[in-house]
CSV table of C-alpha atoms and ligand atoms in Angstrom, one decimal:
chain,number,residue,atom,x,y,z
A,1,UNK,CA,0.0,0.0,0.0
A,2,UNK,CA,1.6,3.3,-0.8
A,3,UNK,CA,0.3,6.7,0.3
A,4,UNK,CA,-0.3,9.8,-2.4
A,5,UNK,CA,-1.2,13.0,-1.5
A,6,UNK,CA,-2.5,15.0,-3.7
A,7,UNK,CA,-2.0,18.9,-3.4
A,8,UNK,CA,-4.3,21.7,-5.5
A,9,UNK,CA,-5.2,25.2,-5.0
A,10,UNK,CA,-6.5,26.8,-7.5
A,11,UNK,CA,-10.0,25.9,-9.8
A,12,UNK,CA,-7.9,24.7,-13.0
A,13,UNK,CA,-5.6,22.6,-10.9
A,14,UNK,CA,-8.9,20.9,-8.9
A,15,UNK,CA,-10.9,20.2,-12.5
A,16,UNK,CA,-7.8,18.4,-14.0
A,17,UNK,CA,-6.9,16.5,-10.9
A,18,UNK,CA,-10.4,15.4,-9.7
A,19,UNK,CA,-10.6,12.7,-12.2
A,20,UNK,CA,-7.4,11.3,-11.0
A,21,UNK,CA,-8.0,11.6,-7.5
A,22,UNK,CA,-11.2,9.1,-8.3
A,23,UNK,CA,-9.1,7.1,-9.6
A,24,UNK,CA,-6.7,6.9,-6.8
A,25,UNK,CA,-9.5,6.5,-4.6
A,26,UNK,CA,-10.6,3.4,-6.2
A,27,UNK,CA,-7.3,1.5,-5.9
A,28,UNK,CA,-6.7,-0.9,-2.9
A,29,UNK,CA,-3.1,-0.4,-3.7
A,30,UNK,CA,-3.4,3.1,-2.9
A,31,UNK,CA,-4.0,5.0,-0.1
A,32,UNK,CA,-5.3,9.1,-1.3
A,33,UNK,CA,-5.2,11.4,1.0
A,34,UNK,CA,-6.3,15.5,-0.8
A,35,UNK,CA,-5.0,18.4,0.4
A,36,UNK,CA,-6.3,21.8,-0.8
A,37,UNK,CA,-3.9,25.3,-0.2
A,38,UNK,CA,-7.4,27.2,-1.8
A,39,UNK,CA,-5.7,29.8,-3.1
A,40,UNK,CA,-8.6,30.5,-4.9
A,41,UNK,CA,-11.7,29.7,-2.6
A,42,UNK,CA,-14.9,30.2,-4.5
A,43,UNK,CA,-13.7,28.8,-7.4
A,44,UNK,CA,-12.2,25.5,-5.9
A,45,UNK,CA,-15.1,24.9,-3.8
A,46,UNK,CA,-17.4,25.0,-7.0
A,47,UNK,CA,-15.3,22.1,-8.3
A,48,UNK,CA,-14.8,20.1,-5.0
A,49,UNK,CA,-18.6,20.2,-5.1
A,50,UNK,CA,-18.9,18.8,-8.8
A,51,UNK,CA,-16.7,16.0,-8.2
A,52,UNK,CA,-18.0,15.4,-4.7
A,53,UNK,CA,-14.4,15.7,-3.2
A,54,UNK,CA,-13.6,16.4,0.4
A,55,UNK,CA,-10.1,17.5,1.5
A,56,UNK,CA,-8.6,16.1,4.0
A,57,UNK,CA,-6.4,19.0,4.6
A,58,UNK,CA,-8.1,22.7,3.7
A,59,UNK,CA,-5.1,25.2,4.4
A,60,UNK,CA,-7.7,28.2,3.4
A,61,UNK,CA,-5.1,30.7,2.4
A,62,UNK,CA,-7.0,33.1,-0.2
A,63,UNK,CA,-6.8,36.5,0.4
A,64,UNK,CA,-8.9,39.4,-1.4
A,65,UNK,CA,-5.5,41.0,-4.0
A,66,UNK,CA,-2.9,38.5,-2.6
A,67,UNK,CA,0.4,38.9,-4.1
A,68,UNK,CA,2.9,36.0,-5.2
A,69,UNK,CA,4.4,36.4,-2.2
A,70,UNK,CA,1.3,35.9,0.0
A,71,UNK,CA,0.6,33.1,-1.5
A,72,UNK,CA,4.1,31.6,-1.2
A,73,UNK,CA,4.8,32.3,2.1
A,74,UNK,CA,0.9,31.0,3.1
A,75,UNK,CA,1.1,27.6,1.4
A,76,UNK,CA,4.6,27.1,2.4
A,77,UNK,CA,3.9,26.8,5.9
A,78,UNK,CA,0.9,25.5,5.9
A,79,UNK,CA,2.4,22.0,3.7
A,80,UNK,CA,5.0,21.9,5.7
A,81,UNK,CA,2.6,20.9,8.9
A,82,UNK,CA,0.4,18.3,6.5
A,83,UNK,CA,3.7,16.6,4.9
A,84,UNK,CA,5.0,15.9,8.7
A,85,UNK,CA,1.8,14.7,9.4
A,86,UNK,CA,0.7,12.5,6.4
A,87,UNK,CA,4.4,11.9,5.7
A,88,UNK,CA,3.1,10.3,1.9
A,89,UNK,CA,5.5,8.3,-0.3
A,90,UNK,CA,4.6,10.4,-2.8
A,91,UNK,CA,2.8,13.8,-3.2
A,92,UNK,CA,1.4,14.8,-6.4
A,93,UNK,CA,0.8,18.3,-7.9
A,94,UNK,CA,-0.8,19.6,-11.0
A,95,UNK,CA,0.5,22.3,-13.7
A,96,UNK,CA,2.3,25.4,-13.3
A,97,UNK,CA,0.3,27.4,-10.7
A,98,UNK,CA,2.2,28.9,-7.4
A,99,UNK,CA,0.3,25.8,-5.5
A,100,UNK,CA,2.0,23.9,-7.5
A,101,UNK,CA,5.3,25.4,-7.2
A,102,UNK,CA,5.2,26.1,-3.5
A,103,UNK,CA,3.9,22.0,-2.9
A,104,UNK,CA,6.9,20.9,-4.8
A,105,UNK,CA,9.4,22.7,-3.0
A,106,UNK,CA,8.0,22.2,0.7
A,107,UNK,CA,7.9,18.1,-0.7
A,108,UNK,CA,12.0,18.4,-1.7
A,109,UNK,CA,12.8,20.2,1.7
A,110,UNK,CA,11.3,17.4,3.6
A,111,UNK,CA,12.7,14.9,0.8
A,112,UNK,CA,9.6,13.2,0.0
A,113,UNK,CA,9.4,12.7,-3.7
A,114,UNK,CA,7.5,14.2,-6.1
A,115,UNK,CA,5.1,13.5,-9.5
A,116,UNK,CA,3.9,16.1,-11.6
A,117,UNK,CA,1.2,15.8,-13.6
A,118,UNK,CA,0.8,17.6,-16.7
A,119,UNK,CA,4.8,17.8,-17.0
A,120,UNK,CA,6.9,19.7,-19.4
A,121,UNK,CA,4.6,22.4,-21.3
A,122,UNK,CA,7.4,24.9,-22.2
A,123,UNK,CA,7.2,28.6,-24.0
A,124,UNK,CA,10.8,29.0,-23.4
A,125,UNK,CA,9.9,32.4,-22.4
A,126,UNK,CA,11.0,33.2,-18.6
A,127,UNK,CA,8.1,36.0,-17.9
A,128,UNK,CA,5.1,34.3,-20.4
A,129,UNK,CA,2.9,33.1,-18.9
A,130,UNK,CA,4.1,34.9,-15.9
A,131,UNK,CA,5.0,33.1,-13.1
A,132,UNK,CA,3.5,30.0,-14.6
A,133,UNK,CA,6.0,29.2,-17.1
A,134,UNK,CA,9.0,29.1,-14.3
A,135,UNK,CA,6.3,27.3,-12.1
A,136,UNK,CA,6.1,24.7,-14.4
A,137,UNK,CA,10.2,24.2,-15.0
A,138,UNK,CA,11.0,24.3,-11.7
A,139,UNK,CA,8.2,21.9,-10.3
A,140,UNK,CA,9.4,20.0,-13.1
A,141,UNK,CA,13.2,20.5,-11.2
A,142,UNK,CA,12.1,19.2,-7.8
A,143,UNK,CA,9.9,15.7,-9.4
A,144,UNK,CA,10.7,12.4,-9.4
A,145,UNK,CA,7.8,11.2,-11.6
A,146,UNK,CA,6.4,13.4,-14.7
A,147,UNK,CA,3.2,12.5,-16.0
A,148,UNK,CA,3.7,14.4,-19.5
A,149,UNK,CA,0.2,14.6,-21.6
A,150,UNK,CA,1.7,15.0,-25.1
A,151,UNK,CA,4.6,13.4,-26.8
A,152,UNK,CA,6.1,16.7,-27.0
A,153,UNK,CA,5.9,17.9,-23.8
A,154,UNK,CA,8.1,14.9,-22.8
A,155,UNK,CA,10.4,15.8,-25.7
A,156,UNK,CA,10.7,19.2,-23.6
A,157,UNK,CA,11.6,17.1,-21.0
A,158,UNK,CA,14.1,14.7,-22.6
A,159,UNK,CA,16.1,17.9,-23.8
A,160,UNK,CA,16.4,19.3,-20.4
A,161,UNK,CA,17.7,16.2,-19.1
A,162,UNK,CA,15.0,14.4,-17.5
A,163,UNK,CA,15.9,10.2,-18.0
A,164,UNK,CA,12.7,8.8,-20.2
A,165,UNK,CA,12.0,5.9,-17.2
A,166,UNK,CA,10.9,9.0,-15.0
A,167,UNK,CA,8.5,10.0,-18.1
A,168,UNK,CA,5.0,8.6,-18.8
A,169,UNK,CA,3.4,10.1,-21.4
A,170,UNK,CA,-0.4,9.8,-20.4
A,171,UNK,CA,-2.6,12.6,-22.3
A,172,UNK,CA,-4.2,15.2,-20.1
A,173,UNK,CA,-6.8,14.7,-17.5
A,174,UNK,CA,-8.6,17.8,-18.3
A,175,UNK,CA,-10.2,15.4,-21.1
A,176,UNK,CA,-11.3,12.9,-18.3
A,177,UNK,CA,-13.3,15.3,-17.0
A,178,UNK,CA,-14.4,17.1,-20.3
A,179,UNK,CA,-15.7,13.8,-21.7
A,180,UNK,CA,-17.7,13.0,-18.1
A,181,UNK,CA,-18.7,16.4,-18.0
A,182,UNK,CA,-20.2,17.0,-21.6
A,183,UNK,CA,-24.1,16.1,-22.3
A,184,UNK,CA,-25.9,16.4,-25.5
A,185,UNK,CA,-29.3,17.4,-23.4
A,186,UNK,CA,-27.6,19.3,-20.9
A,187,UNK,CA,-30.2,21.7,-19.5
A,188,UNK,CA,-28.7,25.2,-18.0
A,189,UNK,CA,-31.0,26.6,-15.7
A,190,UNK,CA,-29.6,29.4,-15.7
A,191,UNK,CA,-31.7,32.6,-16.6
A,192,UNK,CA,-28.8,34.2,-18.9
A,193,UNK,CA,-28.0,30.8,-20.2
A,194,UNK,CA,-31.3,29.9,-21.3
A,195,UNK,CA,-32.8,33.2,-22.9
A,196,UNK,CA,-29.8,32.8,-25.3
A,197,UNK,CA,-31.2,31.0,-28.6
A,198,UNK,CA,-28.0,29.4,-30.0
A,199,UNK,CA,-29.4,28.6,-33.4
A,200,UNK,CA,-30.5,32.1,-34.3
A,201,UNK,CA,-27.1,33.8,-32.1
A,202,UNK,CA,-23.5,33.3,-32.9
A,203,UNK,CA,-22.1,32.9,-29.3
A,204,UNK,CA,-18.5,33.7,-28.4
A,205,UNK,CA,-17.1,32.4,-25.0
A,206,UNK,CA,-15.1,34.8,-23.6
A,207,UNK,CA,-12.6,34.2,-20.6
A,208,UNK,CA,-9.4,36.3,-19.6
A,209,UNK,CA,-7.2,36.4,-16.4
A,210,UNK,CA,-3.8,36.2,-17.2
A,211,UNK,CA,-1.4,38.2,-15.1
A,212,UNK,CA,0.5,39.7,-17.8
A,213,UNK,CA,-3.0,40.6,-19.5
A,214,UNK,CA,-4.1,43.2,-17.0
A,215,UNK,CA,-4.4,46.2,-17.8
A,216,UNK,CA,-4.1,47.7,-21.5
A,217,UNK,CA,-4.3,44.4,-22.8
A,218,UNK,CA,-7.2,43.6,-21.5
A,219,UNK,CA,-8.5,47.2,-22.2
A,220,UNK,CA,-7.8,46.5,-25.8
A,221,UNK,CA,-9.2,42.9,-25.9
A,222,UNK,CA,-12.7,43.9,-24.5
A,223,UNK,CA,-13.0,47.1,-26.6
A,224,UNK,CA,-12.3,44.6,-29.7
A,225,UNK,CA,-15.1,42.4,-28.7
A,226,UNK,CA,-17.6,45.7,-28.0
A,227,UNK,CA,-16.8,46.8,-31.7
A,228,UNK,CA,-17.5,42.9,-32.8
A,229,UNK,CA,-21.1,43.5,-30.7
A,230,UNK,CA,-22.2,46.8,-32.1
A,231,UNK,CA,-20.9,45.4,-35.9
A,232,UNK,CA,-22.7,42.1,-35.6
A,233,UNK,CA,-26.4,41.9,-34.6
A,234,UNK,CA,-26.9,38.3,-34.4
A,235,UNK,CA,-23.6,37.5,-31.9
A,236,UNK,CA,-24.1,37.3,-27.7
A,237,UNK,CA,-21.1,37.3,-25.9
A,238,UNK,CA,-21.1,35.4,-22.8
A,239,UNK,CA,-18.1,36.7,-20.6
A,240,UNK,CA,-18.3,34.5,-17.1
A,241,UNK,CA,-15.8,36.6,-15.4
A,242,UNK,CA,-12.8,35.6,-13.4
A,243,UNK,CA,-12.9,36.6,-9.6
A,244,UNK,CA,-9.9,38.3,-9.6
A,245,UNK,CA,-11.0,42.4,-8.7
A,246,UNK,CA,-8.3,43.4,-10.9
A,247,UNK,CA,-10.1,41.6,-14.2
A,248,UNK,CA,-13.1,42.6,-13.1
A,249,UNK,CA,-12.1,46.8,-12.7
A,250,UNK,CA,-11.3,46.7,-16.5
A,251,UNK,CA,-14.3,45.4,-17.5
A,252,UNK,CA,-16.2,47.5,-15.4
A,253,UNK,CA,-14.5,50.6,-16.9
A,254,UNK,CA,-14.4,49.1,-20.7
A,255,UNK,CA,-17.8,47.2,-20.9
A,256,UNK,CA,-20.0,47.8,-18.5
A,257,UNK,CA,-24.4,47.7,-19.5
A,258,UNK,CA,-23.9,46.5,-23.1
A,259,UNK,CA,-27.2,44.9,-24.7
A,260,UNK,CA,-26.4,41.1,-25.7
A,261,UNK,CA,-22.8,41.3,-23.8
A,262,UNK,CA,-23.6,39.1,-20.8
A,263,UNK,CA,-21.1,39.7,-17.7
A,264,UNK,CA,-21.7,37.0,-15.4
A,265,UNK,CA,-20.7,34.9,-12.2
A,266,UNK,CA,-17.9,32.3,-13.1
A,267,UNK,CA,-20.0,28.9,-13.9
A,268,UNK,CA,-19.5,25.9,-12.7
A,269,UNK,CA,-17.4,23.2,-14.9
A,270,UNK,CA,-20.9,21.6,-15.6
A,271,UNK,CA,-22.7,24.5,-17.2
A,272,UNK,CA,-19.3,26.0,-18.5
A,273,UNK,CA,-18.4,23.1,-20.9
A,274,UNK,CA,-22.0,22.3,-22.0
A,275,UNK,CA,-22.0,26.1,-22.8
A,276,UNK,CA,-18.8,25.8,-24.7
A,277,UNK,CA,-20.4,22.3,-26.6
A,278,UNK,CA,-23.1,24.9,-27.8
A,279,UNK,CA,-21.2,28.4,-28.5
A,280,UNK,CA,-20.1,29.2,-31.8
A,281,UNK,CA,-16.3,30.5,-31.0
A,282,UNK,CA,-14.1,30.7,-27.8
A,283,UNK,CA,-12.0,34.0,-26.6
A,284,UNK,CA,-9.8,32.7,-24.2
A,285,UNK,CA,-6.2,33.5,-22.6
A,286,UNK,CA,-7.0,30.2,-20.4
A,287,UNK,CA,-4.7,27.2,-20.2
A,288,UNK,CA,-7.2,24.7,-19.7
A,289,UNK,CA,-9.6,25.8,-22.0
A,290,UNK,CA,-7.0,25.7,-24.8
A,291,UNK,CA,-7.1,22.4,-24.3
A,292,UNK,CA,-11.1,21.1,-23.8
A,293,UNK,CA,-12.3,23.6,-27.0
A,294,UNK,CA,-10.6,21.8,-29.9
A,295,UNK,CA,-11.9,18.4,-28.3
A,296,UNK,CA,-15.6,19.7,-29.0
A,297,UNK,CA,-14.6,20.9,-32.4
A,298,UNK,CA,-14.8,25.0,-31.3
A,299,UNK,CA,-12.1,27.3,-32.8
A,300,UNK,CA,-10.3,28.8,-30.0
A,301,UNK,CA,-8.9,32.4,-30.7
A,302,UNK,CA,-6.1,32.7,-28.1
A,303,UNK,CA,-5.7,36.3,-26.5
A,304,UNK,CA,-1.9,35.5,-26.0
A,305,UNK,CA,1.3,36.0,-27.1
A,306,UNK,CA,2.9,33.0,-26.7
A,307,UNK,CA,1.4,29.5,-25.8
A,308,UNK,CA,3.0,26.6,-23.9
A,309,UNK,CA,0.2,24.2,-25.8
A,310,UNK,CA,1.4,24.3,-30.1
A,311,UNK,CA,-0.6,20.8,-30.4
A,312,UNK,CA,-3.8,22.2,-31.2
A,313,UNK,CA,-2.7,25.4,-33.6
A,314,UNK,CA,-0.4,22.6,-35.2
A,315,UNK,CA,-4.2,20.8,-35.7
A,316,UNK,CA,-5.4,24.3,-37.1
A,317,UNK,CA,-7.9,24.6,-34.2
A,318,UNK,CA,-6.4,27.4,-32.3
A,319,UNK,CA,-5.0,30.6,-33.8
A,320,UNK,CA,-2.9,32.6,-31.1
A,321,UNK,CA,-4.2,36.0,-31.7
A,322,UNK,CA,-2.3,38.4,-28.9
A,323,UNK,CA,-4.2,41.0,-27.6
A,324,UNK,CA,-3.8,44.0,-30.1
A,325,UNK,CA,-7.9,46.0,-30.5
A,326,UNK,CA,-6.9,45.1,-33.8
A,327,UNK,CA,-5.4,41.8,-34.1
A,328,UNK,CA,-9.1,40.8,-32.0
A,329,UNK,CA,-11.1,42.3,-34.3
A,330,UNK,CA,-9.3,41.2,-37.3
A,331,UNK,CA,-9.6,37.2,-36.4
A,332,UNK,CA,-12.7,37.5,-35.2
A,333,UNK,CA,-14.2,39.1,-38.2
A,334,UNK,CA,-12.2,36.2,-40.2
A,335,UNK,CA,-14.1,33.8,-38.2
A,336,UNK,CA,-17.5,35.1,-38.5
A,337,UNK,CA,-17.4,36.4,-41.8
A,338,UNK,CA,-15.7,33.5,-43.4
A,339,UNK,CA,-17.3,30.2,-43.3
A,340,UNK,CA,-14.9,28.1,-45.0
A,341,UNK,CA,-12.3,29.3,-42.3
A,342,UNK,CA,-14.6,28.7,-40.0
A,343,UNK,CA,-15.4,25.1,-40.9
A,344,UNK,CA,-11.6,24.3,-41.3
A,345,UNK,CA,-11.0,25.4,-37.8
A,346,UNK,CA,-14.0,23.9,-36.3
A,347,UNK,CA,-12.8,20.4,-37.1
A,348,UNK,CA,-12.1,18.5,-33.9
A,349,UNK,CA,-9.2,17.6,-33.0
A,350,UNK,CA,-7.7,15.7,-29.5
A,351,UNK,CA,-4.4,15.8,-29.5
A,352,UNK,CA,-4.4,16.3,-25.7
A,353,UNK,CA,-6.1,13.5,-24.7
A,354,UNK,CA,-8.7,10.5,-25.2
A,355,UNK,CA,-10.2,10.3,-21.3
A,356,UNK,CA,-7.9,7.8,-20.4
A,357,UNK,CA,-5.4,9.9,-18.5
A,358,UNK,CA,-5.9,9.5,-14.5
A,359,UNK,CA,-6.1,5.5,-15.2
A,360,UNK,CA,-2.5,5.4,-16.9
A,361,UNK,CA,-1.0,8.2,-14.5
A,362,UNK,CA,-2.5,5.4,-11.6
A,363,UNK,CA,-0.9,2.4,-13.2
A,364,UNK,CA,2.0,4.8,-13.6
A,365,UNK,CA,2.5,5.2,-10.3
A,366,UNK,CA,1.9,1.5,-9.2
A,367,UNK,CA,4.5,0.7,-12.1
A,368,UNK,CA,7.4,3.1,-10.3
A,369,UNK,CA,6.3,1.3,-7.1
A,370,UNK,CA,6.8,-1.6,-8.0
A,371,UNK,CA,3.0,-2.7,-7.8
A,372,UNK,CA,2.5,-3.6,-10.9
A,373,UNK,CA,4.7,-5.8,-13.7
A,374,UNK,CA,4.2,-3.8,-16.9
A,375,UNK,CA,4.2,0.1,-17.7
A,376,UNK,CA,0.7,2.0,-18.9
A,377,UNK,CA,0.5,2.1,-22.4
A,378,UNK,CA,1.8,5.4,-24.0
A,379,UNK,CA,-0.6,8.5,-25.4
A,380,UNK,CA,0.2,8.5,-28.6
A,381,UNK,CA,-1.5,12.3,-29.1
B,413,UD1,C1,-4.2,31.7,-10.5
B,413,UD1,C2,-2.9,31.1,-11.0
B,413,UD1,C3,-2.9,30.9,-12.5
B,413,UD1,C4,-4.1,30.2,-13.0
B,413,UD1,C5,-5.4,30.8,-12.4
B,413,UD1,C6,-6.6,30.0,-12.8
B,413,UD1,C7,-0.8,31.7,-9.8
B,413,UD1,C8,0.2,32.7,-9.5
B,413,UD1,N1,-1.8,32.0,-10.6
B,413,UD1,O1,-4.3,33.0,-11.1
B,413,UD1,O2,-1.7,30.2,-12.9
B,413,UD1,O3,-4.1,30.1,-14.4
B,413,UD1,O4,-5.3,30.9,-11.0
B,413,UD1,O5,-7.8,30.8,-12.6
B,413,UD1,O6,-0.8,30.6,-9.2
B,413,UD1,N2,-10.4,35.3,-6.2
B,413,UD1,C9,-11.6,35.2,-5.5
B,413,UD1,N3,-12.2,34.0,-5.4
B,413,UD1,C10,-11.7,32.9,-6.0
B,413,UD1,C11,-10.5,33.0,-6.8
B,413,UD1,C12,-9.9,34.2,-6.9
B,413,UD1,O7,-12.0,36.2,-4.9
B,413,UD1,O8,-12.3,31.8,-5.9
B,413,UD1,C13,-9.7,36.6,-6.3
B,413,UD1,C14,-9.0,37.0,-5.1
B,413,UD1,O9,-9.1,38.4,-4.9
B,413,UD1,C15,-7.5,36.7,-5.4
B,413,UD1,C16,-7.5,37.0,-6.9
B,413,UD1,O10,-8.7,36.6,-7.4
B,413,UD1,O11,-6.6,37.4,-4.6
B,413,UD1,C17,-6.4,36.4,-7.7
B,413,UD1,O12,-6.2,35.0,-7.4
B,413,UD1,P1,-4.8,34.3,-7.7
B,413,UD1,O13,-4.9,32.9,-7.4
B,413,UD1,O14,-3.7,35.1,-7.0
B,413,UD1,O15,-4.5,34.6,-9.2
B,413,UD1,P2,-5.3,34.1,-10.5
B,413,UD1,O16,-5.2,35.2,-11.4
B,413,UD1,O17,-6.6,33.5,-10.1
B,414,UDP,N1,-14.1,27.1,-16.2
B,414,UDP,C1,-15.2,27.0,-15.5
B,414,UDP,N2,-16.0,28.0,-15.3
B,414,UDP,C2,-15.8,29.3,-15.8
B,414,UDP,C3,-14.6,29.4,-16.6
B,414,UDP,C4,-13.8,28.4,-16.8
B,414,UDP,O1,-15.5,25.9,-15.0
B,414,UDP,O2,-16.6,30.2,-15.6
B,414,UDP,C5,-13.1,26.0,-16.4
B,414,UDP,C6,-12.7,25.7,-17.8
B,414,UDP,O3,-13.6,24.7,-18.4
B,414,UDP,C7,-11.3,25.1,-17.7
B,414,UDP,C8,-10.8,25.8,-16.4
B,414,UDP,O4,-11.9,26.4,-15.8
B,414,UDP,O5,-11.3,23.7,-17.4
B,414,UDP,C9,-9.8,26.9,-16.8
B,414,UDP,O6,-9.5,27.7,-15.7
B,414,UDP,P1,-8.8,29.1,-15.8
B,414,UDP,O7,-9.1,29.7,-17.1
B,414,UDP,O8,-9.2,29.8,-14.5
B,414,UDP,O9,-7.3,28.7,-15.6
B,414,UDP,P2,-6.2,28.2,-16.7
B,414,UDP,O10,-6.7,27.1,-17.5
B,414,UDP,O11,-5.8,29.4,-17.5
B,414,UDP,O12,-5.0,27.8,-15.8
């Protein structure tokens, strides 16, 4: 019996690991103990909920504005307490959030190793995403295991050194939960939801929080999309709006009362992905979403500069815009106005995954461990 702990904070990090956490649960090899920093609190709890999950550990550390440092200095000390209680054989953290960081270094101080799922997603570029993409490397530094979802993220790997028996290349969970998530009949209840008529409206699905997109860029990205309202009379936008004050300030100041521009309350996973099934293209400067979008055949429009996830623009489903007023308009107008582009980028594609993720990152770790004769069988991507 072996025990894993498996550390989150924040509501990307909880959606991609709750289908692996079920899986852990389910194994009588495999003790699973969950503890949650909640760096974000609302938007964790919304996905513990979903996925009927109950920490073990809740460390509570959000604070209204907190800086990188608050949250480093909060989480630090409060894993430190759970690891010399729990003392796991292995801890487990998720992507490139300061969670995820901060788990991964308290782990190495108390030398108890380390797997990192969704391993080796590289822009190469030290400040973008900031401080995700050092996150990511140096959680990648301090692990033992890497559960990498794509071949090419383990290529990333392999060139910075890490030996290929520490690599399993697994696809990315975010598709587990994506493909138990999705419903052709889902049923919103939801008032904005369902006065929407998506056969009539062109919906676009807009999202942005990104650190380094505060700000002008954001300022530029939302006057964009009012332009793209006032131009086209049959698009809504749906913009379920990050927490985060600082998001929310600009669009307050950019946006605000705009007929058939809907600000609303972040969704739950449930709602969010059936709305994405049924809306016509997605805005986004979201990891995650970069990922479930192409899956449901939805051209993503990425308001970034640089992307740690080439797969899907390599399958001609995601066009990385920036976040220029005019680049916006430009590829959005493309998108609307064009339907044979449209079509082309509508075609799905899942090159990050086929829902079978959690199962081989389990038999992974029962593999390393000994527990099991033969290794999971690759994602071929
Ligand atoms: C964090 C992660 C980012 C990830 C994103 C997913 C870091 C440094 N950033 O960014 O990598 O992509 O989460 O959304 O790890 N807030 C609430 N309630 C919530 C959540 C947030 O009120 O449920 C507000 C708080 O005022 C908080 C602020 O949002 O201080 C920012 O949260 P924080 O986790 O610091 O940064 P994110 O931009 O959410
Ligand atoms: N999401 C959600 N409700 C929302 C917006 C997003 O459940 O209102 C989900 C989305 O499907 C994806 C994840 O949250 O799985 C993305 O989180 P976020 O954009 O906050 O972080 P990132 O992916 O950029 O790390």
């Amino acid at each position: 019996m072996i025990k894993v702990l498996s550390v989150f904070g924040t509501r990307p990090e909880a959606i991609k690991m709750a289908p692996l956490v079920k899986e852990l649960e389910k194994n009588e090899n495999i003790q699973s103990r969950v503890a949650v920093t909640a760096q974000h609190r609302e938007m964790l709890d919304q996905v513990l909920d979903l996925f009927d999950i109950v920490p073990d550990y809740d460390l509570d550390i959000m604070m209204q504005g907190q800086t990188l440092f608050d949250i480093t200095c909060r989480a630090l000390a409060g894993l430190k307490e759970v690891f010399e209680i729990e003392k796991p054989n292995l801890i487990l953290v998720h992507g490139d959030t300061t969670t995820t960081f901060v788990a991964a270094l308290a782990a190495y101080y108390l030398q108890i190793p380390v797997g990192h799922v969704e391993a080796g997603l590289r822009t190469g570029e030290k400040y973008s995403p900031f401080p995700e993409e050092m996150n990511r490397h140096l959680t990648g530094t301090l692990s033992d295991l890497h559960f990498a979802p794509t071949p090419l993220s383990r290529e990333n790997l392999q060139k910075e050194g890490v030996p290929q028996k520490n690599i399993y290349v697994t696809g990315n969970t975010v598709i587990d939960a994506l493909l138990a998530t999705v419903r052709q009949e889902y049923i919103f209840n939801d008032p904005v939801l369902d006065s929407i008529d998506f056969q009539r409206s062109r919906v676009l699905l807009v999202t942005t929080h990104r650190r380094e997109n505060l700000g002008d860029p954001m300022r530029e990205i939302y006057q964009a999309l009012k332009e793209i309202v006032e131009e086209y009379p049959d698009v809504e936008i749906i913009f379920p709006m990050h927490k985060n004050p600082a998001v929310r300030n600009v669009v307050d100041e950019v946006i605000g009362d705009m007929p058939r521009f809907h600000l609303i309350e972040p969704l739950d996973y449930a709602p969010f992905v059936n709305l994405m099934q049924k809306c016509f293209i997605v805005l986004t400067d979201s990891g995650g979403m970069q990922e479930e979008a192409p899956s449901l055949g939805k051209p993503v429009l990425v308001l970034r500069n640089t992307t740690e996830r080439p797969e899907a623009m390599e399958a001609g489903t995601v066009v990385l815009v920036g976040t220029g007023r005019e680049d916006v308009l430009r590829e959005t107008k493309r998108l609307l106005d064009d339907t044979g582009h449209y079509r082309q980028m509508s075609e799905a594609a899942n090159p990050y995954g086929d829902g079978s993720a959690s199962a081989r990152i389990a038999q992974g770790i029962l593999y390393h461990y000994g527990l099991k004769k033969t290794p999971p069988e690759k994602f071929k991507g």
